[in-house]
Amino acid sequence: MEFVKCLGHPEEFYNLLRFQMGGRRKVIPKMDQDSLSSSLKTCYKYLNQTSRSFAAVIQALDGEMRHAVCIFYLVLRALDTLEDDMTISIERKVPLLHNFHSYLYEPDWRFTESKEKDRQVLEDFPTYCHYVAGLVGIGLSRLFSASELEDPLIGEDTERANSMGLFLQKTNIIRDYLEDQREGREFWPQETWSKYVKKLGDFAKPENIDLAVQCLNELITNTLHHIPDVITYLSRLRNQSIFNFCAIPQVMAIATLAACYNNQQVFKGVVKIRKGQAVTLMMDATNMPAVKAIIHQYMEEIYHRIPNSDPCSTKTQQIISTIRTQNLPNCQLVSRSHYSPIYLSFVMLLAALSWQYLSTLSQVTEDYVQTGEH
């Protein structure tokens, strides 16, 4: 099915096929599970259950940095789960959060009082994003510097490390509007949506779709202001595995924002990038020139979709113009323009036939083995 979705995007089809046939290991090397202690195996089991996307890039980190970031991520996810639970009273929650570090040394400690989440209206959007994502960026940056795999400046520049986290968090909140509404959560900032409707849930009503899109575009414009910091941060990294770890989620977020911008589907269903698109980004975003080319591509996509009637159109144009000044190239990635359309079409046809042959052969072999067993 994913190959069918890529038929209109030859470069994605080609990269998806390469990824499936071994290219994955060039970006995300396979980790030796047998060499891990039983406690680390447990950590990675929970990591994969918690977030498959972050689990992949975490496991691609070098050496001991991989284990440190894995544990760091799990601890913060546990804290975030506790903080987000609106069924816990403030009187009960605050002491739990203050003493959480001590529970890490108690193997038998459990928290089983959580119930279904109540509706949450977020009033202090910037502070919330800082605590749940910005501090993660700052903590990771300090880990990178402490390991001496990166310069001390990476851990010292908390402003740009904070932006790295805020950019990802704001993108997820924007994209997940409908899912959060259905589950009784409200993360869009009230100071923004209250300018358009009385209740955040009103955006899902068909008669409010124009107002909904205007609010969506305002939030995306606000989020784009973090991109200059993201470019500066990534430009300073020198370790390849850390660069991949940081760059891949950022370019995924940029592609997601481009997909969401001025898109009514955010209020009607799921908006996400294609798997072939995601694989192409993973395989391309391994160096700074390529990352800048990716950013340039998606900024141009947004720029050319800015409606003249949008209240934030001028602000959106201004921030994209600012991003352009950071030496973004006026060209596509080499990997996306090196092959002619005729060559790619031929490769696609050959690949599709080969894939069908291999799939059929695999099924015949499996049937043969099963017959032998019986």
mmCIF file of N, CA, C and O in Angstrom, residues 219-266:
data_model
loop_
_atom_site.group_PDB
_atom_site.id
_atom_site.type_symbol
_atom_site.label_atom_id
_atom_site.label_comp_id
_atom_site.label_asym_id
_atom_site.label_seq_id
_atom_site.Cartn_x
_atom_site.Cartn_y
_atom_site.Cartn_z
ATOM 1 N N LEU A 219 -1.057 29.807 14.387
ATOM 2 C CA LEU A 219 -0.227 28.955 15.246
ATOM 3 C C LEU A 219 1.001 28.446 14.502
ATOM 4 O O LEU A 219 2.103 28.369 15.068
ATOM 5 N N ILE A 220 0.832 28.082 13.242
ATOM 6 C CA ILE A 220 1.967 27.607 12.446
ATOM 7 C C ILE A 220 2.966 28.736 12.237
ATOM 8 O O ILE A 220 4.190 28.526 12.329
ATOM 9 N N THR A 221 2.480 29.939 11.989
ATOM 10 C CA THR A 221 3.368 31.089 11.825
ATOM 11 C C THR A 221 4.189 31.327 13.092
ATOM 12 O O THR A 221 5.398 31.590 13.032
ATOM 13 N N ASN A 222 3.541 31.211 14.237
ATOM 14 C CA ASN A 222 4.250 31.337 15.514
ATOM 15 C C ASN A 222 5.331 30.278 15.656
ATOM 16 O O ASN A 222 6.459 30.563 16.096
ATOM 17 N N THR A 223 5.031 29.066 15.258
ATOM 18 C CA THR A 223 5.981 27.957 15.387
ATOM 19 C C THR A 223 7.174 28.121 14.448
ATOM 20 O O THR A 223 8.303 27.740 14.791
ATOM 21 N N LEU A 224 6.949 28.688 13.282
ATOM 22 C CA LEU A 224 8.038 28.886 12.314
ATOM 23 C C LEU A 224 9.146 29.784 12.868
ATOM 24 O O LEU A 224 10.289 29.713 12.401
ATOM 25 N N HIS A 225 8.832 30.595 13.870
ATOM 26 C CA HIS A 225 9.838 31.493 14.441
ATOM 27 C C HIS A 225 10.971 30.742 15.143
ATOM 28 O O HIS A 225 12.020 31.330 15.443
ATOM 29 N N HIS A 226 10.788 29.440 15.406
ATOM 30 C CA HIS A 226 11.845 28.653 16.043
ATOM 31 C C HIS A 226 12.861 28.114 15.024
ATOM 32 O O HIS A 226 13.939 27.663 15.412
ATOM 33 N N ILE A 227 12.528 28.146 13.744
ATOM 34 C CA ILE A 227 13.398 27.530 12.739
ATOM 35 C C ILE A 227 14.788 28.173 12.679
ATOM 36 O O ILE A 227 15.786 27.450 12.562
ATOM 37 N N PRO A 228 14.930 29.492 12.760
ATOM 38 C CA PRO A 228 16.294 30.053 12.776
ATOM 39 C C PRO A 228 17.157 29.478 13.897
ATOM 40 O O PRO A 228 18.341 29.190 13.681
ATOM 41 N N ASP A 229 16.581 29.293 15.087
ATOM 42 C CA ASP A 229 17.327 28.675 16.192
ATOM 43 C C ASP A 229 17.673 27.225 15.882
ATOM 44 O O ASP A 229 18.756 26.740 16.224
ATOM 45 N N VAL A 230 16.729 26.511 15.243
ATOM 46 C CA VAL A 230 16.971 25.113 14.877
ATOM 47 C C VAL A 230 18.156 25.009 13.920
ATOM 48 O O VAL A 230 19.039 24.156 14.081
ATOM 49 N N ILE A 231 18.209 25.894 12.931
ATOM 50 C CA ILE A 231 19.305 25.889 11.961
ATOM 51 C C ILE A 231 20.643 26.168 12.646
ATOM 52 O O ILE A 231 21.648 25.487 12.398
ATOM 53 N N THR A 232 20.648 27.148 13.539
ATOM 54 C CA THR A 232 21.878 27.488 14.261
ATOM 55 C C THR A 232 22.352 26.321 15.116
ATOM 56 O O THR A 232 23.538 25.973 15.122
ATOM 57 N N TYR A 233 21.413 25.696 15.830
ATOM 58 C CA TYR A 233 21.753 24.573 16.713
ATOM 59 C C TYR A 233 22.356 23.414 15.909
ATOM 60 O O TYR A 233 23.426 22.889 16.242
ATOM 61 N N LEU A 234 21.661 23.011 14.850
ATOM 62 C CA LEU A 234 22.129 21.875 14.052
ATOM 63 C C LEU A 234 23.475 22.175 13.393
ATOM 64 O O LEU A 234 24.308 21.271 13.226
ATOM 65 N N SER A 235 23.706 23.429 13.026
ATOM 66 C CA SER A 235 24.962 23.803 12.371
ATOM 67 C C SER A 235 26.169 23.625 13.292
ATOM 68 O O SER A 235 27.304 23.507 12.806
ATOM 69 N N ARG A 236 25.951 23.602 14.580
ATOM 70 C CA ARG A 236 27.049 23.482 15.540
ATOM 71 C C ARG A 236 27.427 22.033 15.850
ATOM 72 O O ARG A 236 28.484 21.776 16.430
ATOM 73 N N LEU A 237 26.576 21.087 15.515
ATOM 74 C CA LEU A 237 26.829 19.687 15.879
ATOM 75 C C LEU A 237 27.947 19.098 15.034
ATOM 76 O O LEU A 237 28.061 19.364 13.843
ATOM 77 N N ARG A 238 28.768 18.223 15.648
ATOM 78 C CA ARG A 238 29.898 17.625 14.929
ATOM 79 C C ARG A 238 29.854 16.090 14.926
ATOM 80 O O ARG A 238 30.501 15.454 14.108
ATOM 81 N N ASN A 239 29.123 15.483 15.888
ATOM 82 C CA ASN A 239 29.018 14.027 15.938
ATOM 83 C C ASN A 239 27.889 13.574 15.014
ATOM 84 O O ASN A 239 26.764 14.070 15.105
ATOM 85 N N GLN A 240 28.172 12.621 14.123
ATOM 86 C CA GLN A 240 27.192 12.220 13.117
ATOM 87 C C GLN A 240 25.927 11.621 13.721
ATOM 88 O O GLN A 240 24.807 11.932 13.301
ATOM 89 N N SER A 241 26.075 10.752 14.717
ATOM 90 C CA SER A 241 24.892 10.105 15.288
ATOM 91 C C SER A 241 24.020 11.112 16.030
ATOM 92 O O SER A 241 22.788 11.032 15.995
ATOM 93 N N ILE A 242 24.642 12.074 16.706
ATOM 94 C CA ILE A 242 23.874 13.111 17.401
ATOM 95 C C ILE A 242 23.202 14.026 16.382
ATOM 96 O O ILE A 242 22.042 14.437 16.568
ATOM 97 N N PHE A 243 23.893 14.327 15.292
ATOM 98 C CA PHE A 243 23.288 15.157 14.244
ATOM 99 C C PHE A 243 22.035 14.470 13.695
ATOM 100 O O PHE A 243 20.977 15.085 13.564
ATOM 101 N N ASN A 244 22.145 13.185 13.363
ATOM 102 C CA ASN A 244 20.985 12.450 12.848
ATOM 103 C C ASN A 244 19.845 12.447 13.860
ATOM 104 O O ASN A 244 18.672 12.635 13.505
ATOM 105 N N PHE A 245 20.199 12.207 15.125
ATOM 106 C CA PHE A 245 19.218 12.147 16.202
ATOM 107 C C PHE A 245 18.438 13.462 16.305
ATOM 108 O O PHE A 245 17.226 13.453 16.527
ATOM 109 N N CYS A 246 19.139 14.574 16.159
ATOM 110 C CA CYS A 246 18.505 15.890 16.283
ATOM 111 C C CYS A 246 17.823 16.338 14.993
ATOM 112 O O CYS A 246 16.735 16.921 15.027
ATOM 113 N N ALA A 247 18.453 16.079 13.854
ATOM 114 C CA ALA A 247 17.959 16.621 12.589
ATOM 115 C C ALA A 247 16.715 15.911 12.069
ATOM 116 O O ALA A 247 15.794 16.561 11.550
ATOM 117 N N ILE A 248 16.664 14.591 12.204
ATOM 118 C CA ILE A 248 15.543 13.833 11.624
ATOM 119 C C ILE A 248 14.198 14.270 12.200
ATOM 120 O O ILE A 248 13.253 14.563 11.440
ATOM 121 N N PRO A 249 14.020 14.341 13.531
ATOM 122 C CA PRO A 249 12.720 14.811 14.043
ATOM 123 C C PRO A 249 12.381 16.241 13.611
ATOM 124 O O PRO A 249 11.212 16.563 13.363
ATOM 125 N N GLN A 250 13.408 17.094 13.488
ATOM 126 C CA GLN A 250 13.147 18.479 13.098
ATOM 127 C C GLN A 250 12.631 18.579 11.661
ATOM 128 O O GLN A 250 11.677 19.315 11.382
ATOM 129 N N VAL A 251 13.244 17.853 10.730
ATOM 130 C CA VAL A 251 12.776 17.933 9.339
ATOM 131 C C VAL A 251 11.414 17.255 9.190
ATOM 132 O O VAL A 251 10.601 17.662 8.353
ATOM 133 N N MET A 252 11.152 16.231 9.995
ATOM 134 C CA MET A 252 9.816 15.615 9.998
ATOM 135 C C MET A 252 8.772 16.635 10.443
ATOM 136 O O MET A 252 7.677 16.720 9.874
ATOM 137 N N ALA A 253 9.127 17.410 11.479
ATOM 138 C CA ALA A 253 8.204 18.430 11.980
ATOM 139 C C ALA A 253 7.968 19.520 10.939
ATOM 140 O O ALA A 253 6.836 19.996 10.765
ATOM 141 N N ILE A 254 9.029 19.925 10.245
ATOM 142 C CA ILE A 254 8.895 20.945 9.205
ATOM 143 C C ILE A 254 7.971 20.456 8.084
ATOM 144 O O ILE A 254 7.104 21.195 7.604
ATOM 145 N N ALA A 255 8.135 19.211 7.684
ATOM 146 C CA ALA A 255 7.268 18.635 6.647
ATOM 147 C C ALA A 255 5.824 18.548 7.130
ATOM 148 O O ALA A 255 4.876 18.770 6.366
ATOM 149 N N THR A 256 5.650 18.237 8.422
ATOM 150 C CA THR A 256 4.303 18.149 8.999
ATOM 151 C C THR A 256 3.620 19.508 9.013
ATOM 152 O O THR A 256 2.437 19.631 8.690
ATOM 153 N N LEU A 257 4.358 20.550 9.388
ATOM 154 C CA LEU A 257 3.783 21.898 9.378
ATOM 155 C C LEU A 257 3.357 22.303 7.968
ATOM 156 O O LEU A 257 2.302 22.918 7.781
ATOM 157 N N ALA A 258 4.181 21.950 6.980
ATOM 158 C CA ALA A 258 3.837 22.273 5.591
ATOM 159 C C ALA A 258 2.560 21.547 5.168
ATOM 160 O O ALA A 258 1.731 22.107 4.438
ATOM 161 N N ALA A 259 2.402 20.312 5.652
ATOM 162 C CA ALA A 259 1.196 19.548 5.321
ATOM 163 C C ALA A 259 -0.042 20.126 6.004
ATOM 164 O O ALA A 259 -1.150 20.066 5.473
ATOM 165 N N CYS A 260 0.136 20.693 7.190
ATOM 166 C CA CYS A 260 -0.983 21.230 7.962
ATOM 167 C C CYS A 260 -1.380 22.642 7.529
ATOM 168 O O CYS A 260 -2.547 23.034 7.687
ATOM 169 N N TYR A 261 -0.429 23.404 7.001
ATOM 170 C CA TYR A 261 -0.696 24.821 6.734
ATOM 171 C C TYR A 261 -1.880 25.013 5.788
ATOM 172 O O TYR A 261 -1.951 24.403 4.722
ATOM 173 N N ASN A 262 -2.813 25.849 6.226
ATOM 174 C CA ASN A 262 -3.996 26.200 5.431
ATOM 175 C C ASN A 262 -4.795 24.969 4.998
ATOM 176 O O ASN A 262 -5.435 24.968 3.945
ATOM 177 N N ASN A 263 -4.767 23.942 5.826
ATOM 178 C CA ASN A 263 -5.370 22.649 5.479
ATOM 179 C C ASN A 263 -6.584 22.371 6.364
ATOM 180 O O ASN A 263 -6.453 22.148 7.573
ATOM 181 N N GLN A 264 -7.770 22.354 5.774
ATOM 182 C CA GLN A 264 -8.999 22.082 6.517
ATOM 183 C C GLN A 264 -9.028 20.680 7.110
ATOM 184 O O GLN A 264 -9.737 20.427 8.095
ATOM 185 N N GLN A 265 -8.238 19.765 6.554
ATOM 186 C CA GLN A 265 -8.254 18.384 7.008
ATOM 187 C C GLN A 265 -7.812 18.234 8.464
ATOM 188 O O GLN A 265 -8.153 17.249 9.117
ATOM 189 N N VAL A 266 -7.067 19.210 8.986
ATOM 190 C CA VAL A 266 -6.645 19.172 10.392
ATOM 191 C C VAL A 266 -7.865 19.075 11.309
ATOM 192 O O VAL A 266 -7.801 18.464 12.384
#
